[in-house]
Amino acid sequence: MKTLGILGGMGPAATVSFLEKVVRLAGDAWPKTILTMDPAIPSRTLAAMGRGADPGLQIQAAIYELESQGADIIAVPCNSAHAWYPGAGTETRWLNMPAVVSDAMKRRGIERPLICGGYATIERRLYDPYFAGGAAYLEDDGNEDVYRLIADIKKDPEPGRKYYRRLRRTIRKFRTVGDAILLGCTELSIIWPTDAAGDSVPCGGIPVFDSSWEYAKAIMRKLREG
C-alpha cells in the first residue's frame, strides 16, 4: 500500500479525530503513515480576515517535507487550509479536500449543500466551485454562532453532547436553503454523532455529511489504488 502523509495540527484534536477515522477504515491493512503537526503554521482565520500572517508558504513547505520523506498521498484534514491549495496545473500529492468531499455528496445526489464551517471556508466560498449553483450558507448570525462553537471546541473538545445540541439549534434557526448539511470544519466532526457505518446522523430529517469522514474515505481509496 502507498504511504500516507498527514499535515495536521489545524487543530490538533481534529487531526486525532481524522486519524481515528483512517484507522477504523483501514482495519488490518494499515498504511505506513508520516504525521507532522506544526503549531507554527499561522492562523487560517486571521489570515482570511487580513489580520494575520499568510500561512501558504509554511503549508507548502510542510507538504514538500512530507513528499521528501516518501509520502505518496498527503492529507490536510482542515477545510480552511484549502484556501491555500495549489493552483490548477500545479503538481502536488496533497489531496484536495473540498473537491473529494463534494464528489462524495454529488454521488449521493446532493446538488446544493448547506456549509457549516470556519471563517476562511465560508468567506472564501471553498465549496462553491464544485456545485453548479454554488453551495448554500447560514445567515450571518448563524455563521457567527458556528465560528464561536469551533473556537470553543478547539479550547475544550470534551463537552461534545452540549456542542452537538448548540450546532443543531443554530442550523435549525438560521438554515435558509440546502438539500443537505456539510460539516465543513473538522472540529465539528468531533462533536457530531455517526452510525456504525460512519455516516452522520441526520438533522431534522436532513442528511448530514462530515467532511472529515468523507476525506478519510477518499484518502483510503487513493492509498489502495495501484
JSON list of C-alpha atoms in Angstrom, two decimals:
[
{"chain": "A", "resi": 1, "resn": "MET", "atom": "CA", "xyz": [0.00, 0.00, 0.00]},
{"chain": "A", "resi": 2, "resn": "LYS", "atom": "CA", "xyz": [1.09, 3.56, -0.64]},
{"chain": "A", "resi": 3, "resn": "THR", "atom": "CA", "xyz": [2.48, 5.76, 2.13]},
{"chain": "A", "resi": 4, "resn": "LEU", "atom": "CA", "xyz": [0.20, 8.33, 3.75]},
{"chain": "A", "resi": 5, "resn": "GLY", "atom": "CA", "xyz": [1.41, 11.75, 4.83]},
{"chain": "A", "resi": 6, "resn": "ILE", "atom": "CA", "xyz": [-0.72, 13.88, 7.13]},
{"chain": "A", "resi": 7, "resn": "LEU", "atom": "CA", "xyz": [-0.22, 17.58, 7.76]},
{"chain": "A", "resi": 8, "resn": "GLY", "atom": "CA", "xyz": [-2.15, 18.11, 10.96]},
{"chain": "A", "resi": 9, "resn": "GLY", "atom": "CA", "xyz": [-2.34, 20.44, 13.91]},
{"chain": "A", "resi": 10, "resn": "MET", "atom": "CA", "xyz": [-5.09, 22.64, 12.43]},
{"chain": "A", "resi": 11, "resn": "GLY", "atom": "CA", "xyz": [-6.34, 21.94, 15.07]},
{"chain": "A", "resi": 12, "resn": "PRO", "atom": "CA", "xyz": [-4.74, 19.05, 16.97]},
{"chain": "A", "resi": 13, "resn": "ALA", "atom": "CA", "xyz": [-7.94, 17.41, 18.28]},
{"chain": "A", "resi": 14, "resn": "ALA", "atom": "CA", "xyz": [-9.42, 17.41, 14.78]},
{"chain": "A", "resi": 15, "resn": "THR", "atom": "CA", "xyz": [-6.25, 15.74, 13.47]},
{"chain": "A", "resi": 16, "resn": "VAL", "atom": "CA", "xyz": [-6.52, 12.99, 16.08]},
{"chain": "A", "resi": 17, "resn": "SER", "atom": "CA", "xyz": [-10.19, 12.53, 15.17]},
{"chain": "A", "resi": 18, "resn": "PHE", "atom": "CA", "xyz": [-9.27, 12.24, 11.48]},
{"chain": "A", "resi": 19, "resn": "LEU", "atom": "CA", "xyz": [-6.53, 9.71, 12.24]},
{"chain": "A", "resi": 20, "resn": "GLU", "atom": "CA", "xyz": [-9.01, 7.61, 14.22]},
{"chain": "A", "resi": 21, "resn": "LYS", "atom": "CA", "xyz": [-11.28, 7.53, 11.17]},
{"chain": "A", "resi": 22, "resn": "VAL", "atom": "CA", "xyz": [-8.42, 6.36, 8.94]},
{"chain": "A", "resi": 23, "resn": "VAL", "atom": "CA", "xyz": [-7.58, 3.62, 11.45]},
{"chain": "A", "resi": 24, "resn": "ARG", "atom": "CA", "xyz": [-11.21, 2.49, 11.51]},
{"chain": "A", "resi": 25, "resn": "LEU", "atom": "CA", "xyz": [-11.42, 2.42, 7.71]},
{"chain": "A", "resi": 26, "resn": "ALA", "atom": "CA", "xyz": [-8.05, 0.69, 7.27]},
{"chain": "A", "resi": 27, "resn": "GLY", "atom": "CA", "xyz": [-8.78, -2.23, 9.56]},
{"chain": "A", "resi": 28, "resn": "ASP", "atom": "CA", "xyz": [-5.83, -4.64, 9.47]},
{"chain": "A", "resi": 29, "resn": "ALA", "atom": "CA", "xyz": [-4.43, -3.07, 6.28]},
{"chain": "A", "resi": 30, "resn": "TRP", "atom": "CA", "xyz": [-2.88, -0.09, 7.99]},
{"chain": "A", "resi": 31, "resn": "PRO", "atom": "CA", "xyz": [-0.76, 2.20, 5.75]},
{"chain": "A", "resi": 32, "resn": "LYS", "atom": "CA", "xyz": [2.68, 3.46, 6.64]},
{"chain": "A", "resi": 33, "resn": "THR", "atom": "CA", "xyz": [1.96, 6.96, 7.90]},
{"chain": "A", "resi": 34, "resn": "ILE", "atom": "CA", "xyz": [4.08, 10.08, 8.31]},
{"chain": "A", "resi": 35, "resn": "LEU", "atom": "CA", "xyz": [2.46, 12.69, 10.54]},
{"chain": "A", "resi": 36, "resn": "THR", "atom": "CA", "xyz": [3.54, 16.25, 11.13]},
{"chain": "A", "resi": 37, "resn": "MET", "atom": "CA", "xyz": [1.71, 18.68, 13.40]},
{"chain": "A", "resi": 38, "resn": "ASP", "atom": "CA", "xyz": [3.21, 22.15, 13.18]},
{"chain": "A", "resi": 39, "resn": "PRO", "atom": "CA", "xyz": [1.88, 24.71, 15.68]},
{"chain": "A", "resi": 40, "resn": "ALA", "atom": "CA", "xyz": [3.89, 27.42, 13.92]},
{"chain": "A", "resi": 41, "resn": "ILE", "atom": "CA", "xyz": [1.56, 27.49, 10.89]},
{"chain": "A", "resi": 42, "resn": "PRO", "atom": "CA", "xyz": [-0.27, 30.83, 11.14]},
{"chain": "A", "resi": 43, "resn": "SER", "atom": "CA", "xyz": [-4.00, 31.01, 11.79]},
{"chain": "A", "resi": 44, "resn": "ARG", "atom": "CA", "xyz": [-6.04, 30.50, 8.63]},
{"chain": "A", "resi": 45, "resn": "THR", "atom": "CA", "xyz": [-8.86, 32.53, 10.15]},
{"chain": "A", "resi": 46, "resn": "LEU", "atom": "CA", "xyz": [-6.74, 35.58, 10.93]},
{"chain": "A", "resi": 47, "resn": "ALA", "atom": "CA", "xyz": [-5.10, 35.39, 7.50]},
{"chain": "A", "resi": 48, "resn": "ALA", "atom": "CA", "xyz": [-8.51, 35.29, 5.77]},
{"chain": "A", "resi": 49, "resn": "MET", "atom": "CA", "xyz": [-9.57, 38.31, 7.86]},
{"chain": "A", "resi": 50, "resn": "GLY", "atom": "CA", "xyz": [-6.45, 40.19, 6.75]},
{"chain": "A", "resi": 51, "resn": "ARG", "atom": "CA", "xyz": [-5.27, 40.38, 10.35]},
{"chain": "A", "resi": 52, "resn": "GLY", "atom": "CA", "xyz": [-2.56, 37.73, 10.38]},
{"chain": "A", "resi": 53, "resn": "ALA", "atom": "CA", "xyz": [0.37, 36.23, 8.51]},
{"chain": "A", "resi": 54, "resn": "ASP", "atom": "CA", "xyz": [-0.26, 34.26, 5.34]},
{"chain": "A", "resi": 55, "resn": "PRO", "atom": "CA", "xyz": [0.09, 30.54, 6.13]},
{"chain": "A", "resi": 56, "resn": "GLY", "atom": "CA", "xyz": [0.55, 29.49, 2.49]},
{"chain": "A", "resi": 57, "resn": "LEU", "atom": "CA", "xyz": [4.33, 29.26, 2.41]},
{"chain": "A", "resi": 58, "resn": "GLN", "atom": "CA", "xyz": [4.53, 27.23, 5.63]},
{"chain": "A", "resi": 59, "resn": "ILE", "atom": "CA", "xyz": [1.78, 24.89, 4.49]},
{"chain": "A", "resi": 60, "resn": "GLN", "atom": "CA", "xyz": [3.58, 24.27, 1.20]},
{"chain": "A", "resi": 61, "resn": "ALA", "atom": "CA", "xyz": [6.91, 23.80, 2.99]},
{"chain": "A", "resi": 62, "resn": "ALA", "atom": "CA", "xyz": [5.33, 21.13, 5.18]},
{"chain": "A", "resi": 63, "resn": "ILE", "atom": "CA", "xyz": [3.81, 19.45, 2.10]},
{"chain": "A", "resi": 64, "resn": "TYR", "atom": "CA", "xyz": [7.21, 19.38, 0.36]},
{"chain": "A", "resi": 65, "resn": "GLU", "atom": "CA", "xyz": [8.80, 17.91, 3.51]},
{"chain": "A", "resi": 66, "resn": "LEU", "atom": "CA", "xyz": [6.22, 15.10, 3.62]},
{"chain": "A", "resi": 67, "resn": "GLU", "atom": "CA", "xyz": [6.82, 14.42, -0.08]},
{"chain": "A", "resi": 68, "resn": "SER", "atom": "CA", "xyz": [10.58, 14.28, 0.50]},
{"chain": "A", "resi": 69, "resn": "GLN", "atom": "CA", "xyz": [10.02, 11.72, 3.27]},
{"chain": "A", "resi": 70, "resn": "GLY", "atom": "CA", "xyz": [8.20, 9.44, 0.86]},
{"chain": "A", "resi": 71, "resn": "ALA", "atom": "CA", "xyz": [4.51, 10.28, 1.28]},
{"chain": "A", "resi": 72, "resn": "ASP", "atom": "CA", "xyz": [2.58, 9.19, -1.82]},
{"chain": "A", "resi": 73, "resn": "ILE", "atom": "CA", "xyz": [-0.73, 10.76, -0.78]},
{"chain": "A", "resi": 74, "resn": "ILE", "atom": "CA", "xyz": [-0.95, 13.74, 1.57]},
{"chain": "A", "resi": 75, "resn": "ALA", "atom": "CA", "xyz": [-3.98, 14.58, 3.68]},
{"chain": "A", "resi": 76, "resn": "VAL", "atom": "CA", "xyz": [-4.54, 18.00, 5.19]},
{"chain": "A", "resi": 77, "resn": "PRO", "atom": "CA", "xyz": [-7.60, 17.48, 7.41]},
{"chain": "A", "resi": 78, "resn": "CYS", "atom": "CA", "xyz": [-8.51, 21.16, 7.64]},
{"chain": "A", "resi": 79, "resn": "ASN", "atom": "CA", "xyz": [-11.04, 22.68, 5.25]},
{"chain": "A", "resi": 80, "resn": "SER", "atom": "CA", "xyz": [-9.78, 26.24, 5.77]},
{"chain": "A", "resi": 81, "resn": "ALA", "atom": "CA", "xyz": [-6.21, 25.29, 4.83]},
{"chain": "A", "resi": 82, "resn": "HIS", "atom": "CA", "xyz": [-7.51, 24.52, 1.33]},
{"chain": "A", "resi": 83, "resn": "ALA", "atom": "CA", "xyz": [-7.92, 28.23, 0.71]},
{"chain": "A", "resi": 84, "resn": "TRP", "atom": "CA", "xyz": [-4.18, 27.91, 0.04]},
{"chain": "A", "resi": 85, "resn": "TYR", "atom": "CA", "xyz": [-4.39, 24.80, -2.13]},
{"chain": "A", "resi": 86, "resn": "PRO", "atom": "CA", "xyz": [-2.05, 25.00, -5.18]},
{"chain": "A", "resi": 87, "resn": "GLY", "atom": "CA", "xyz": [-3.49, 26.45, -8.37]},
{"chain": "A", "resi": 88, "resn": "ALA", "atom": "CA", "xyz": [-4.64, 24.40, -11.34]},
{"chain": "A", "resi": 89, "resn": "GLY", "atom": "CA", "xyz": [-1.79, 22.68, -13.17]},
{"chain": "A", "resi": 90, "resn": "THR", "atom": "CA", "xyz": [0.47, 22.53, -10.11]},
{"chain": "A", "resi": 91, "resn": "GLU", "atom": "CA", "xyz": [1.73, 19.02, -9.40]},
{"chain": "A", "resi": 92, "resn": "THR", "atom": "CA", "xyz": [1.07, 18.01, -5.81]},
{"chain": "A", "resi": 93, "resn": "ARG", "atom": "CA", "xyz": [0.39, 14.87, -3.76]},
{"chain": "A", "resi": 94, "resn": "TRP", "atom": "CA", "xyz": [-1.91, 16.87, -1.49]},
{"chain": "A", "resi": 95, "resn": "LEU", "atom": "CA", "xyz": [-5.47, 15.55, -1.96]},
{"chain": "A", "resi": 96, "resn": "ASN", "atom": "CA", "xyz": [-7.95, 18.41, -2.34]},
{"chain": "A", "resi": 97, "resn": "MET", "atom": "CA", "xyz": [-10.45, 18.09, 0.50]},
{"chain": "A", "resi": 98, "resn": "PRO", "atom": "CA", "xyz": [-13.32, 20.27, -0.85]},
{"chain": "A", "resi": 99, "resn": "ALA", "atom": "CA", "xyz": [-13.06, 18.52, -4.23]},
{"chain": "A", "resi": 100, "resn": "VAL", "atom": "CA", "xyz": [-13.29, 14.94, -2.96]},
{"chain": "A", "resi": 101, "resn": "VAL", "atom": "CA", "xyz": [-15.90, 15.76, -0.30]},
{"chain": "A", "resi": 102, "resn": "SER", "atom": "CA", "xyz": [-18.04, 17.47, -2.95]},
{"chain": "A", "resi": 103, "resn": "ASP", "atom": "CA", "xyz": [-17.69, 14.45, -5.22]},
{"chain": "A", "resi": 104, "resn": "ALA", "atom": "CA", "xyz": [-18.93, 12.20, -2.41]},
{"chain": "A", "resi": 105, "resn": "MET", "atom": "CA", "xyz": [-22.01, 14.38, -1.90]},
{"chain": "A", "resi": 106, "resn": "LYS", "atom": "CA", "xyz": [-22.78, 14.59, -5.60]},
{"chain": "A", "resi": 107, "resn": "ARG", "atom": "CA", "xyz": [-22.61, 10.81, -5.89]},
{"chain": "A", "resi": 108, "resn": "ARG", "atom": "CA", "xyz": [-25.41, 10.77, -3.31]},
{"chain": "A", "resi": 109, "resn": "GLY", "atom": "CA", "xyz": [-27.49, 13.18, -5.39]},
{"chain": "A", "resi": 110, "resn": "ILE", "atom": "CA", "xyz": [-26.74, 16.35, -3.40]},
{"chain": "A", "resi": 111, "resn": "GLU", "atom": "CA", "xyz": [-26.90, 19.49, -5.55]},
{"chain": "A", "resi": 112, "resn": "ARG", "atom": "CA", "xyz": [-26.63, 22.37, -3.05]},
{"chain": "A", "resi": 113, "resn": "PRO", "atom": "CA", "xyz": [-25.34, 21.58, 0.44]},
{"chain": "A", "resi": 114, "resn": "LEU", "atom": "CA", "xyz": [-25.53, 23.99, 3.34]},
{"chain": "A", "resi": 115, "resn": "ILE", "atom": "CA", "xyz": [-21.97, 24.61, 4.56]},
{"chain": "A", "resi": 116, "resn": "CYS", "atom": "CA", "xyz": [-21.26, 24.90, 8.28]},
{"chain": "A", "resi": 117, "resn": "GLY", "atom": "CA", "xyz": [-17.61, 25.81, 8.58]},
{"chain": "A", "resi": 118, "resn": "GLY", "atom": "CA", "xyz": [-14.89, 28.14, 9.73]},
{"chain": "A", "resi": 119, "resn": "TYR", "atom": "CA", "xyz": [-14.37, 31.73, 8.63]},
{"chain": "A", "resi": 120, "resn": "ALA", "atom": "CA", "xyz": [-11.93, 31.04, 5.77]},
{"chain": "A", "resi": 121, "resn": "THR", "atom": "CA", "xyz": [-14.09, 28.22, 4.37]},
{"chain": "A", "resi": 122, "resn": "ILE", "atom": "CA", "xyz": [-17.20, 30.41, 4.40]},
{"chain": "A", "resi": 123, "resn": "GLU", "atom": "CA", "xyz": [-15.69, 33.72, 3.30]},
{"chain": "A", "resi": 124, "resn": "ARG", "atom": "CA", "xyz": [-13.59, 32.16, 0.53]},
{"chain": "A", "resi": 125, "resn": "ARG", "atom": "CA", "xyz": [-16.59, 30.03, -0.56]},
{"chain": "A", "resi": 126, "resn": "LEU", "atom": "CA", "xyz": [-14.33, 26.98, -0.88]},
{"chain": "A", "resi": 127, "resn": "TYR", "atom": "CA", "xyz": [-17.16, 24.63, -1.91]},
{"chain": "A", "resi": 128, "resn": "ASP", "atom": "CA", "xyz": [-18.86, 26.88, -4.48]},
{"chain": "A", "resi": 129, "resn": "PRO", "atom": "CA", "xyz": [-16.72, 25.78, -7.48]},
{"chain": "A", "resi": 130, "resn": "TYR", "atom": "CA", "xyz": [-17.85, 22.17, -7.11]},
{"chain": "A", "resi": 131, "resn": "PHE", "atom": "CA", "xyz": [-21.61, 22.74, -7.38]},
{"chain": "A", "resi": 132, "resn": "ALA", "atom": "CA", "xyz": [-23.34, 24.18, -10.43]},
{"chain": "A", "resi": 133, "resn": "GLY", "atom": "CA", "xyz": [-25.44, 26.59, -8.38]},
{"chain": "A", "resi": 134, "resn": "GLY", "atom": "CA", "xyz": [-22.86, 27.09, -5.66]},
{"chain": "A", "resi": 135, "resn": "ALA", "atom": "CA", "xyz": [-23.27, 25.94, -2.08]},
{"chain": "A", "resi": 136, "resn": "ALA", "atom": "CA", "xyz": [-25.73, 27.31, 0.46]},
{"chain": "A", "resi": 137, "resn": "TYR", "atom": "CA", "xyz": [-24.82, 29.14, 3.67]},
{"chain": "A", "resi": 138, "resn": "LEU", "atom": "CA", "xyz": [-26.29, 30.08, 7.01]},
{"chain": "A", "resi": 139, "resn": "GLU", "atom": "CA", "xyz": [-27.42, 33.61, 7.67]},
{"chain": "A", "resi": 140, "resn": "ASP", "atom": "CA", "xyz": [-24.62, 35.81, 9.04]},
{"chain": "A", "resi": 141, "resn": "ASP", "atom": "CA", "xyz": [-25.66, 35.39, 12.68]},
{"chain": "A", "resi": 142, "resn": "GLY", "atom": "CA", "xyz": [-25.67, 31.63, 12.15]},
{"chain": "A", "resi": 143, "resn": "ASN", "atom": "CA", "xyz": [-22.14, 31.69, 10.76]},
{"chain": "A", "resi": 144, "resn": "GLU", "atom": "CA", "xyz": [-21.01, 33.71, 13.78]},
{"chain": "A", "resi": 145, "resn": "ASP", "atom": "CA", "xyz": [-22.55, 31.09, 16.06]},
{"chain": "A", "resi": 146, "resn": "VAL", "atom": "CA", "xyz": [-20.62, 28.35, 14.26]},
{"chain": "A", "resi": 147, "resn": "TYR", "atom": "CA", "xyz": [-17.35, 30.31, 14.44]},
{"chain": "A", "resi": 148, "resn": "ARG", "atom": "CA", "xyz": [-17.78, 30.67, 18.22]},
{"chain": "A", "resi": 149, "resn": "LEU", "atom": "CA", "xyz": [-18.62, 26.98, 18.55]},
{"chain": "A", "resi": 150, "resn": "ILE", "atom": "CA", "xyz": [-15.49, 25.95, 16.61]},
{"chain": "A", "resi": 151, "resn": "ALA", "atom": "CA", "xyz": [-13.36, 28.15, 18.87]},
{"chain": "A", "resi": 152, "resn": "ASP", "atom": "CA", "xyz": [-14.92, 26.53, 21.95]},
{"chain": "A", "resi": 153, "resn": "ILE", "atom": "CA", "xyz": [-14.28, 23.02, 20.61]},
{"chain": "A", "resi": 154, "resn": "LYS", "atom": "CA", "xyz": [-10.62, 23.89, 19.98]},
{"chain": "A", "resi": 155, "resn": "LYS", "atom": "CA", "xyz": [-10.29, 25.06, 23.58]},
{"chain": "A", "resi": 156, "resn": "ASP", "atom": "CA", "xyz": [-12.04, 22.04, 25.07]},
{"chain": "A", "resi": 157, "resn": "PRO", "atom": "CA", "xyz": [-13.49, 19.27, 22.85]},
{"chain": "A", "resi": 158, "resn": "GLU", "atom": "CA", "xyz": [-14.83, 17.21, 25.76]},
{"chain": "A", "resi": 159, "resn": "PRO", "atom": "CA", "xyz": [-18.43, 18.53, 26.19]},
{"chain": "A", "resi": 160, "resn": "GLY", "atom": "CA", "xyz": [-19.37, 17.01, 22.84]},
{"chain": "A", "resi": 161, "resn": "ARG", "atom": "CA", "xyz": [-23.07, 16.47, 23.52]},
{"chain": "A", "resi": 162, "resn": "LYS", "atom": "CA", "xyz": [-23.53, 20.08, 24.61]},
{"chain": "A", "resi": 163, "resn": "TYR", "atom": "CA", "xyz": [-21.76, 21.32, 21.48]},
{"chain": "A", "resi": 164, "resn": "TYR", "atom": "CA", "xyz": [-23.84, 19.00, 19.30]},
{"chain": "A", "resi": 165, "resn": "ARG", "atom": "CA", "xyz": [-27.06, 20.49, 20.67]},
{"chain": "A", "resi": 166, "resn": "ARG", "atom": "CA", "xyz": [-25.72, 24.01, 20.07]},
{"chain": "A", "resi": 167, "resn": "LEU", "atom": "CA", "xyz": [-24.96, 23.25, 16.45]},
{"chain": "A", "resi": 168, "resn": "ARG", "atom": "CA", "xyz": [-28.36, 21.64, 15.87]},
{"chain": "A", "resi": 169, "resn": "ARG", "atom": "CA", "xyz": [-30.09, 24.74, 17.27]},
{"chain": "A", "resi": 170, "resn": "THR", "atom": "CA", "xyz": [-28.02, 27.02, 15.05]},
{"chain": "A", "resi": 171, "resn": "ILE", "atom": "CA", "xyz": [-28.77, 25.01, 11.92]},
{"chain": "A", "resi": 172, "resn": "ARG", "atom": "CA", "xyz": [-32.49, 24.91, 12.67]},
{"chain": "A", "resi": 173, "resn": "LYS", "atom": "CA", "xyz": [-32.63, 28.64, 13.44]},
{"chain": "A", "resi": 174, "resn": "PHE", "atom": "CA", "xyz": [-30.55, 30.02, 10.59]},
{"chain": "A", "resi": 175, "resn": "ARG", "atom": "CA", "xyz": [-30.83, 27.46, 7.79]},
{"chain": "A", "resi": 176, "resn": "THR", "atom": "CA", "xyz": [-32.26, 29.00, 4.60]},
{"chain": "A", "resi": 177, "resn": "VAL", "atom": "CA", "xyz": [-31.77, 26.53, 1.77]},
{"chain": "A", "resi": 178, "resn": "GLY", "atom": "CA", "xyz": [-29.78, 23.42, 1.02]},
{"chain": "A", "resi": 179, "resn": "ASP", "atom": "CA", "xyz": [-30.61, 19.78, 0.30]},
{"chain": "A", "resi": 180, "resn": "ALA", "atom": "CA", "xyz": [-28.03, 18.50, 2.81]},
{"chain": "A", "resi": 181, "resn": "ILE", "atom": "CA", "xyz": [-25.78, 19.83, 5.55]},
{"chain": "A", "resi": 182, "resn": "LEU", "atom": "CA", "xyz": [-21.99, 19.65, 5.34]},
{"chain": "A", "resi": 183, "resn": "LEU", "atom": "CA", "xyz": [-19.88, 19.78, 8.47]},
{"chain": "A", "resi": 184, "resn": "GLY", "atom": "CA", "xyz": [-17.26, 21.84, 6.68]},
{"chain": "A", "resi": 185, "resn": "CYS", "atom": "CA", "xyz": [-14.87, 22.11, 9.61]},
{"chain": "A", "resi": 186, "resn": "THR", "atom": "CA", "xyz": [-13.07, 19.10, 11.04]},
{"chain": "A", "resi": 187, "resn": "GLU", "atom": "CA", "xyz": [-13.69, 20.36, 14.61]},
{"chain": "A", "resi": 188, "resn": "LEU", "atom": "CA", "xyz": [-17.40, 19.82, 14.01]},
{"chain": "A", "resi": 189, "resn": "SER", "atom": "CA", "xyz": [-16.66, 16.19, 13.17]},
{"chain": "A", "resi": 190, "resn": "ILE", "atom": "CA", "xyz": [-15.56, 15.70, 16.78]},
{"chain": "A", "resi": 191, "resn": "ILE", "atom": "CA", "xyz": [-18.99, 16.51, 18.19]},
{"chain": "A", "resi": 192, "resn": "TRP", "atom": "CA", "xyz": [-21.47, 15.24, 15.57]},
{"chain": "A", "resi": 193, "resn": "PRO", "atom": "CA", "xyz": [-22.60, 11.61, 16.13]},
{"chain": "A", "resi": 194, "resn": "THR", "atom": "CA", "xyz": [-22.28, 8.89, 13.49]},
{"chain": "A", "resi": 195, "resn": "ASP", "atom": "CA", "xyz": [-23.84, 5.49, 12.98]},
{"chain": "A", "resi": 196, "resn": "ALA", "atom": "CA", "xyz": [-21.98, 2.17, 12.80]},
{"chain": "A", "resi": 197, "resn": "ALA", "atom": "CA", "xyz": [-21.12, 2.74, 9.12]},
{"chain": "A", "resi": 198, "resn": "GLY", "atom": "CA", "xyz": [-19.54, 6.13, 9.83]},
{"chain": "A", "resi": 199, "resn": "ASP", "atom": "CA", "xyz": [-22.44, 8.10, 8.36]},
{"chain": "A", "resi": 200, "resn": "SER", "atom": "CA", "xyz": [-23.51, 11.23, 10.22]},
{"chain": "A", "resi": 201, "resn": "VAL", "atom": "CA", "xyz": [-26.92, 11.16, 11.86]},
{"chain": "A", "resi": 202, "resn": "PRO", "atom": "CA", "xyz": [-29.43, 13.46, 10.09]},
{"chain": "A", "resi": 203, "resn": "CYS", "atom": "CA", "xyz": [-30.51, 16.84, 11.43]},
{"chain": "A", "resi": 204, "resn": "GLY", "atom": "CA", "xyz": [-34.29, 17.10, 11.49]},
{"chain": "A", "resi": 205, "resn": "GLY", "atom": "CA", "xyz": [-34.57, 14.66, 8.60]},
{"chain": "A", "resi": 206, "resn": "ILE", "atom": "CA", "xyz": [-31.94, 16.47, 6.51]},
{"chain": "A", "resi": 207, "resn": "PRO", "atom": "CA", "xyz": [-28.89, 14.35, 5.54]},
{"chain": "A", "resi": 208, "resn": "VAL", "atom": "CA", "xyz": [-25.62, 15.42, 7.14]},
{"chain": "A", "resi": 209, "resn": "PHE", "atom": "CA", "xyz": [-22.19, 14.88, 5.58]},
{"chain": "A", "resi": 210, "resn": "ASP", "atom": "CA", "xyz": [-18.99, 15.04, 7.60]},
{"chain": "A", "resi": 211, "resn": "SER", "atom": "CA", "xyz": [-16.04, 16.45, 5.66]},
{"chain": "A", "resi": 212, "resn": "SER", "atom": "CA", "xyz": [-13.56, 14.62, 7.89]},
{"chain": "A", "resi": 213, "resn": "TRP", "atom": "CA", "xyz": [-15.19, 11.22, 7.32]},
{"chain": "A", "resi": 214, "resn": "GLU", "atom": "CA", "xyz": [-15.59, 11.75, 3.56]},
{"chain": "A", "resi": 215, "resn": "TYR", "atom": "CA", "xyz": [-11.99, 12.91, 3.29]},
{"chain": "A", "resi": 216, "resn": "ALA", "atom": "CA", "xyz": [-10.77, 9.84, 5.20]},
{"chain": "A", "resi": 217, "resn": "LYS", "atom": "CA", "xyz": [-12.74, 7.56, 2.88]},
{"chain": "A", "resi": 218, "resn": "ALA", "atom": "CA", "xyz": [-11.27, 9.27, -0.20]},
{"chain": "A", "resi": 219, "resn": "ILE", "atom": "CA", "xyz": [-7.75, 9.05, 1.24]},
{"chain": "A", "resi": 220, "resn": "MET", "atom": "CA", "xyz": [-8.12, 5.30, 1.82]},
{"chain": "A", "resi": 221, "resn": "ARG", "atom": "CA", "xyz": [-9.39, 4.76, -1.73]},
{"chain": "A", "resi": 222, "resn": "LYS", "atom": "CA", "xyz": [-6.36, 6.60, -3.10]},
{"chain": "A", "resi": 223, "resn": "LEU", "atom": "CA", "xyz": [-3.94, 4.65, -0.92]},
{"chain": "A", "resi": 224, "resn": "ARG", "atom": "CA", "xyz": [-5.35, 1.34, -2.17]},
{"chain": "A", "resi": 225, "resn": "GLU", "atom": "CA", "xyz": [-5.05, 2.29, -5.85]},
{"chain": "A", "resi": 226, "resn": "GLY", "atom": "CA", "xyz": [-2.22, 0.76, -7.83]}
]
